[in-house]
XYZ file of C-alpha atoms in Angstrom:
434
model
C 15.500 9.860 -21.582
C 19.282 9.779 -21.749
C 21.242 7.087 -23.598
C 21.648 4.737 -20.621
C 17.957 5.008 -19.780
C 17.041 4.187 -23.374
C 19.409 1.201 -23.395
C 17.881 -0.198 -20.201
C 14.368 0.276 -21.578
C 15.274 -1.342 -24.904
C 17.075 -4.254 -23.228
C 14.139 -5.058 -20.954
C 11.582 -5.155 -23.756
C 13.972 -7.036 -26.079
C 14.431 -9.796 -23.498
C 10.664 -9.936 -23.054
C 10.244 -10.167 -26.843
C 12.552 -13.171 -27.116
C 10.480 -14.907 -24.420
C 7.281 -14.378 -26.422
C 6.395 -10.904 -25.036
C 4.426 -12.143 -21.998
C 4.892 -8.896 -20.053
C 4.096 -6.707 -23.072
C 0.897 -8.687 -23.737
C -0.223 -8.312 -20.134
C 0.698 -4.612 -20.142
C -1.522 -4.048 -23.180
C -4.333 -6.082 -21.619
C -4.171 -4.060 -18.384
C -4.227 -0.821 -20.395
C -7.213 -2.059 -22.443
C -9.218 -2.993 -19.363
C -8.505 0.362 -17.726
C -10.050 2.133 -20.710
C -13.455 0.541 -20.038
C -15.945 3.029 -18.586
C -18.914 0.726 -17.914
C -18.911 -1.458 -14.788
C -21.222 -3.957 -16.500
C -18.794 -4.292 -19.408
C -15.848 -4.617 -17.035
C -17.508 -7.474 -15.120
C -18.110 -9.308 -18.409
C -14.446 -8.891 -19.341
C -13.367 -10.290 -15.946
C -15.651 -13.305 -16.193
C -13.334 -15.572 -18.243
C -10.431 -15.232 -15.817
C -12.723 -15.380 -12.769
C -14.399 -18.567 -13.991
C -10.969 -20.114 -14.602
C -9.894 -19.246 -11.067
C -13.057 -20.542 -9.379
C -13.203 -23.694 -11.482
C -9.557 -24.516 -10.762
C -10.024 -23.931 -7.042
C -13.152 -26.098 -6.851
C -11.735 -28.963 -8.894
C -8.171 -28.941 -7.565
C -8.380 -28.166 -3.830
C -9.895 -29.984 -0.890
C -10.883 -26.686 0.740
C -13.115 -25.501 -2.131
C -14.221 -28.910 -3.444
C -17.556 -28.656 -1.604
C -18.484 -25.631 -3.754
C -18.780 -27.517 -7.048
C -22.328 -26.269 -7.504
C -21.357 -22.614 -7.143
C -23.043 -20.051 -9.354
C -21.049 -16.930 -8.495
C -18.109 -15.529 -6.542
C -20.502 -14.691 -3.695
C -20.988 -18.433 -3.029
C -17.386 -18.556 -1.803
C -16.525 -17.805 1.835
C -14.533 -14.777 2.924
C -11.134 -15.990 4.152
C -8.605 -14.335 6.421
C -4.850 -14.745 6.630
C -5.428 -17.158 9.527
C -7.865 -19.238 7.458
C -5.273 -19.626 4.699
C -2.511 -20.524 7.158
C -4.669 -23.050 9.023
C -5.845 -24.707 5.777
C -2.759 -24.089 3.674
C -2.303 -27.581 2.233
C -6.026 -27.893 1.483
C -6.046 -24.541 -0.348
C -2.727 -24.649 -2.221
C -2.902 -26.297 -5.635
C 0.710 -26.448 -6.810
C 3.552 -28.806 -6.061
C 5.390 -26.712 -3.481
C 8.723 -28.165 -4.616
C 8.167 -27.180 -8.233
C 10.430 -24.636 -9.908
C 7.331 -23.269 -11.637
C 6.115 -21.483 -8.517
C 7.477 -18.644 -6.388
C 7.362 -18.467 -2.605
C 6.064 -15.118 -1.343
C 6.536 -14.221 2.315
C 5.434 -11.257 4.394
C 7.585 -10.063 7.269
C 4.910 -10.494 9.911
C 5.540 -6.969 11.199
C 1.885 -6.536 12.194
C 1.238 -10.155 13.077
C 2.699 -13.599 12.469
C 4.708 -14.282 9.276
C 2.682 -15.386 6.266
C 3.682 -17.472 3.228
C 1.900 -18.286 -0.017
C 2.845 -19.611 -3.441
C 2.404 -17.778 -6.722
C 2.545 -19.145 -10.251
C 5.022 -17.801 -12.803
C 1.964 -16.498 -14.645
C 1.020 -14.445 -11.584
C 4.563 -13.049 -11.348
C 4.387 -11.869 -14.966
C 1.038 -10.190 -14.296
C 2.472 -8.434 -11.242
C 5.400 -7.145 -13.308
C 3.026 -5.770 -15.945
C 0.848 -4.194 -13.206
C 3.926 -2.522 -11.719
C 5.044 -1.106 -15.063
C 1.539 0.124 -15.894
C 0.958 1.919 -12.602
C 4.484 3.338 -12.574
C 3.874 4.801 -16.028
C 0.530 6.167 -14.843
C 2.402 8.157 -12.185
C 4.957 9.550 -14.677
C 7.769 6.983 -14.411
C 9.284 5.421 -17.527
C 11.079 2.086 -17.416
C 14.824 2.736 -17.619
C 14.803 5.888 -15.505
C 16.573 5.917 -12.155
C 14.355 4.716 -9.294
C 14.936 6.012 -5.772
C 13.513 3.301 -3.507
C 13.045 4.458 0.095
C 12.186 1.736 2.600
C 13.691 -0.225 5.504
C 16.162 -2.427 3.677
C 17.140 -4.266 6.847
C 13.720 -5.935 6.678
C 14.182 -6.767 3.016
C 16.938 -8.233 0.877
C 19.141 -5.553 -0.600
C 19.911 -6.109 -4.253
C 23.580 -6.639 -5.141
C 25.204 -3.442 -6.407
C 25.557 -4.779 -9.960
C 21.873 -5.756 -10.156
C 20.846 -2.398 -8.670
C 23.023 -0.596 -11.252
C 21.612 -2.617 -14.135
C 18.080 -1.837 -12.934
C 19.054 1.797 -12.278
C 17.803 1.542 -8.701
C 19.075 3.456 -5.666
C 18.275 1.749 -2.353
C 17.653 4.370 0.345
C 17.082 3.211 3.923
C 14.525 5.033 6.090
C 16.596 4.223 9.167
C 19.372 6.499 7.803
C 17.278 9.667 7.537
C 19.160 11.905 9.970
C 20.034 15.527 9.176
C 23.545 14.763 7.886
C 22.319 11.996 5.606
C 19.484 14.133 4.250
C 21.777 17.089 3.564
C 24.067 14.854 1.499
C 21.097 13.195 -0.229
C 19.676 16.544 -1.374
C 23.103 17.621 -2.657
C 23.411 14.394 -4.673
C 19.933 14.826 -6.113
C 20.705 18.394 -7.189
C 23.905 17.280 -8.943
C 22.249 14.315 -10.661
C 20.769 15.511 -13.964
C 19.136 12.172 -14.854
C 15.361 11.650 -14.751
C 14.250 9.977 -11.535
C 11.216 8.338 -10.005
C 10.721 8.064 -6.256
C 9.027 5.125 -4.516
C 8.957 4.968 -0.740
C 7.301 4.846 2.648
C 5.012 7.798 3.300
C 6.661 8.220 6.719
C 10.042 8.508 5.012
C 8.714 11.285 2.781
C 7.318 12.968 5.882
C 10.778 12.930 7.511
C 12.312 14.442 4.387
C 9.696 17.201 4.236
C 10.203 18.055 7.897
C 13.936 18.404 7.287
C 13.434 20.610 4.231
C 10.907 22.771 6.051
C 13.087 23.090 9.148
C 16.044 24.226 7.027
C 14.032 26.660 4.874
C 14.665 24.929 1.549
C 13.189 26.317 -1.645
C 11.824 23.941 -4.327
C 14.628 21.654 -5.544
C 15.705 21.192 -9.162
C 16.516 17.494 -9.393
C 14.425 16.063 -12.261
C 12.017 13.959 -10.203
C 9.321 12.842 -12.664
C 7.129 10.733 -10.354
C 6.592 10.122 -6.640
C 4.676 7.134 -5.267
C 4.063 6.643 -1.541
C 3.641 3.052 -0.384
C 2.923 0.955 2.733
C 1.440 3.769 4.860
C -1.187 6.451 4.560
C -0.011 9.511 2.646
C -1.265 12.590 4.488
C -2.437 15.583 2.464
C 0.222 17.764 4.111
C 3.047 15.433 3.071
C 1.588 15.135 -0.426
C 1.484 18.920 -0.821
C 4.986 19.400 0.579
C 6.510 16.715 -1.646
C 4.872 18.313 -4.667
C 6.157 21.714 -3.564
C 9.760 20.695 -2.912
C 10.193 18.241 -5.804
C 7.827 19.850 -8.301
C 5.956 16.740 -9.421
C 2.607 15.103 -8.540
C 2.722 12.703 -5.585
C 0.351 9.742 -5.423
C -0.394 6.971 -2.952
C -0.337 3.281 -3.853
C -2.303 0.544 -2.087
C -0.623 -2.845 -2.371
C 0.445 -5.832 -0.329
C 3.150 -8.462 -0.635
C 0.822 -11.432 -1.064
C -1.198 -9.927 -3.936
C 0.465 -6.923 -5.579
C -0.845 -3.508 -6.645
C -4.528 -3.319 -5.714
C -5.172 0.404 -6.266
C -3.368 3.687 -6.837
C -4.198 7.361 -7.012
C -3.763 9.097 -10.347
C -2.064 12.470 -10.738
C -5.387 14.281 -11.041
C -7.548 12.290 -8.600
C -7.241 11.747 -4.840
C -9.500 8.698 -5.053
C -7.825 5.325 -5.687
C -8.268 3.712 -9.095
C -8.766 0.000 -8.423
C -6.754 -2.506 -10.433
C -9.830 -4.282 -11.786
C -7.639 -5.769 -14.516
C -6.063 -8.170 -12.009
C -8.396 -8.189 -8.997
C -11.996 -8.066 -7.875
C -12.327 -5.775 -4.872
C -15.220 -5.770 -2.407
C -15.747 -3.579 0.644
C -17.771 -5.517 3.186
C -19.555 -4.580 6.381
C -17.373 -4.546 9.509
C -19.376 -7.334 11.155
C -21.148 -9.210 8.330
C -19.978 -10.649 5.009
C -22.299 -8.293 3.157
C -21.457 -5.169 1.123
C -20.827 -2.072 3.207
C -23.029 0.865 2.372
C -21.718 3.265 -0.235
C -19.301 5.813 1.239
C -19.093 3.931 4.563
C -16.044 2.267 6.086
C -15.760 -1.468 5.493
C -13.323 -4.354 5.178
C -11.315 -4.522 1.947
C -11.723 -8.014 0.461
C -9.715 -9.021 -2.617
C -10.013 -11.832 -5.142
C -6.714 -12.338 -6.964
C -7.617 -13.359 -10.508
C -4.183 -14.609 -11.550
C -2.774 -16.723 -8.721
C -3.568 -20.383 -9.333
C -0.960 -21.700 -6.875
C -2.410 -20.548 -3.548
C -5.817 -19.176 -4.616
C -6.797 -16.032 -2.729
C -10.540 -15.865 -3.224
C -12.447 -13.226 -1.237
C -9.358 -12.620 0.882
C -9.914 -10.222 3.789
C -6.781 -8.074 3.650
C -7.267 -6.768 7.191
C -7.473 -3.226 5.823
C -10.351 -0.775 6.003
C -11.556 1.416 3.164
C -14.474 3.260 1.602
C -15.878 2.309 -1.807
C -17.607 5.011 -3.832
C -19.363 5.525 -7.174
C -21.901 7.997 -8.490
C -24.068 5.602 -10.522
C -24.665 1.844 -10.700
C -22.723 1.457 -13.943
C -19.803 3.685 -12.922
C -16.672 1.709 -12.111
C -16.180 1.976 -8.322
C -13.111 3.548 -6.759
C -11.715 3.518 -3.248
C -12.497 6.899 -1.725
C -9.964 6.236 1.007
C -7.892 3.475 2.566
C -7.868 3.741 6.315
C -5.245 1.263 7.420
C -5.343 -1.961 9.389
C -8.551 -2.881 11.158
C -6.520 -4.211 14.079
C -5.069 -0.698 14.569
C -8.359 1.196 14.390
C -9.458 3.001 17.546
C -13.049 2.979 18.759
C -14.815 6.062 20.011
C -16.339 5.791 23.454
C -19.757 5.394 21.784
C -18.521 2.307 19.902
C -17.998 3.889 16.464
C -14.662 3.548 14.652
C -12.558 6.709 14.633
C -11.401 7.783 11.196
C -7.609 7.217 11.381
C -7.013 10.301 9.230
C -7.933 12.261 12.356
C -4.816 11.129 14.209
C -2.520 11.874 11.309
C -3.811 15.451 11.343
C -2.490 15.877 14.894
C 1.061 15.388 13.605
C 0.749 18.665 11.713
C -1.270 20.462 14.360
C 1.622 19.883 16.785
C 4.863 20.137 14.760
C 6.963 20.340 17.952
C 6.213 16.625 18.507
C 8.727 14.298 16.843
C 6.700 11.105 17.262
C 3.131 10.499 18.395
C 1.138 7.361 19.187
C -2.412 6.821 20.442
C -3.178 3.627 22.382
C -6.631 2.356 23.310
C -6.485 0.370 26.557
C -10.192 -0.072 27.229
C -13.546 1.248 26.034
C -12.931 4.724 27.453
C -9.279 4.488 28.543
C -6.515 5.796 26.260
C -2.841 6.652 26.395
C -0.936 9.139 24.223
C 2.811 8.586 23.823
C 4.827 11.667 22.940
C 8.442 11.960 21.830
C 9.672 15.547 21.609
C 13.042 17.269 21.830
C 11.557 20.483 23.218
C 9.345 21.332 26.153
C 5.782 20.531 25.088
C 3.478 23.223 26.424
C 0.279 22.262 24.594
C -0.503 18.943 26.257
C -3.930 20.104 27.471
C -4.857 21.267 23.960
C -3.845 17.889 22.464
C -5.941 16.049 25.077
C -8.893 18.356 24.448
C -8.751 17.840 20.668
C -8.467 14.079 21.068
C -11.420 14.014 23.492
C -13.538 15.944 21.015
C -12.816 13.223 18.445
C -12.795 10.073 20.589
C -15.433 11.028 23.190
C -15.707 13.605 25.965
C -16.008 10.846 28.566
C -12.619 9.386 27.585
C -9.911 8.953 30.224
C -6.582 9.959 28.704
C -3.050 9.584 30.114
C 0.064 11.082 28.512
C 3.442 9.369 28.556
C 6.647 11.057 27.374
C 9.141 8.673 25.766
C 12.556 8.940 24.112
C 11.523 6.778 21.174
C 8.426 5.057 19.812
C 9.716 1.738 18.449
C 9.099 0.914 14.805
C 7.929 -2.434 13.497
C 10.243 -4.936 11.787
C 9.245 -3.365 8.475
C 10.429 0.077 9.572
C 6.885 1.443 9.794
C 5.705 3.082 12.979
C 2.094 2.781 14.112
C 0.316 6.001 15.024
C -2.442 3.972 16.703
C -2.489 0.759 18.704
C -5.684 -0.930 19.869
C -5.363 -3.207 22.907
C -9.146 -3.225 23.375
C -11.427 -5.378 21.265
C -15.151 -4.645 21.751
């Protein structure tokens, strides 16, 4: 670390020290819990915080008051975003006008906007989680952070604050060839250590540019790369590691909770943040555990938010839980995106969304691609390309092999596939609900 990086690191931890070291204490606790190898031991360690959460919810909210005789977490109902919104006042514990709570809002880019409250205690835990998982990826507090996202959907930090935090705010909407050429030149001239956090689709755009212009690996002191918000394809992961010469990992998080899981540098599976959450993967139709290594609904219990308790919260995401023995701590084998975006095969099974992402690399002449399910066997493929696309029949054939040979597929050529408010662009849209 250079002098400025060391000063920023020292200043952060000094300020925390004078406040009683709340972040440092949580950081150490998170590290300690991640060293546990036995699932049985881990569950015992979680029990104190879980009991505090459940007891507070039962005794302090109208919504959970009827569960006073509960014996375990499984006695509590699974709740959706809609359930929390519809029963918000009956679920929320805190005084919503209190300065001791934070308002957390999601943009509503894949649905209606959503708001919850978090305690200051929860905010501290989230900060410690962020520092722990950043360090796990190779980033050290004080280093420069390149943050690639759609800043129009988020509040840009003032330049002074960004400088003090050593953060560079890069907007995915700016990623044209001229901008990327200048960005690469700046990175090559900047000798400081850097971490990179950003949308997977933004990294994909960068890799396409580098590949198109025959770049060799770049010397720019990137020490960590974390993809957020969208699925990180294996091709993008490999290309980012090739061009920037550092491991690239995917993080699973949401605004209303925080960091739920993240890949490590030597493991493609997702290490679950059991230190701050309990994660279940439930059957697609029933509130029962999905079978091992099968797709299910990701359900999260946030152990540290005692303002708007999120107990057995259905995130709306799909994933696969895996473990090799009963006492091995489970991991997420994969995270497969929003359930509302999942396509159904003509036989009624859910199509693995990784399949569609693979098409992006099978057909590099396509700039943007989107698959839409209109009915049980009726689909549309939207294509945006700057060249004459001569492999339409091959694309349809491959998609039929995956979705069902009896599928009816139309192709529509468009100039642009609109992105969501968040800057993300869906590769699949389901207008059919079986």
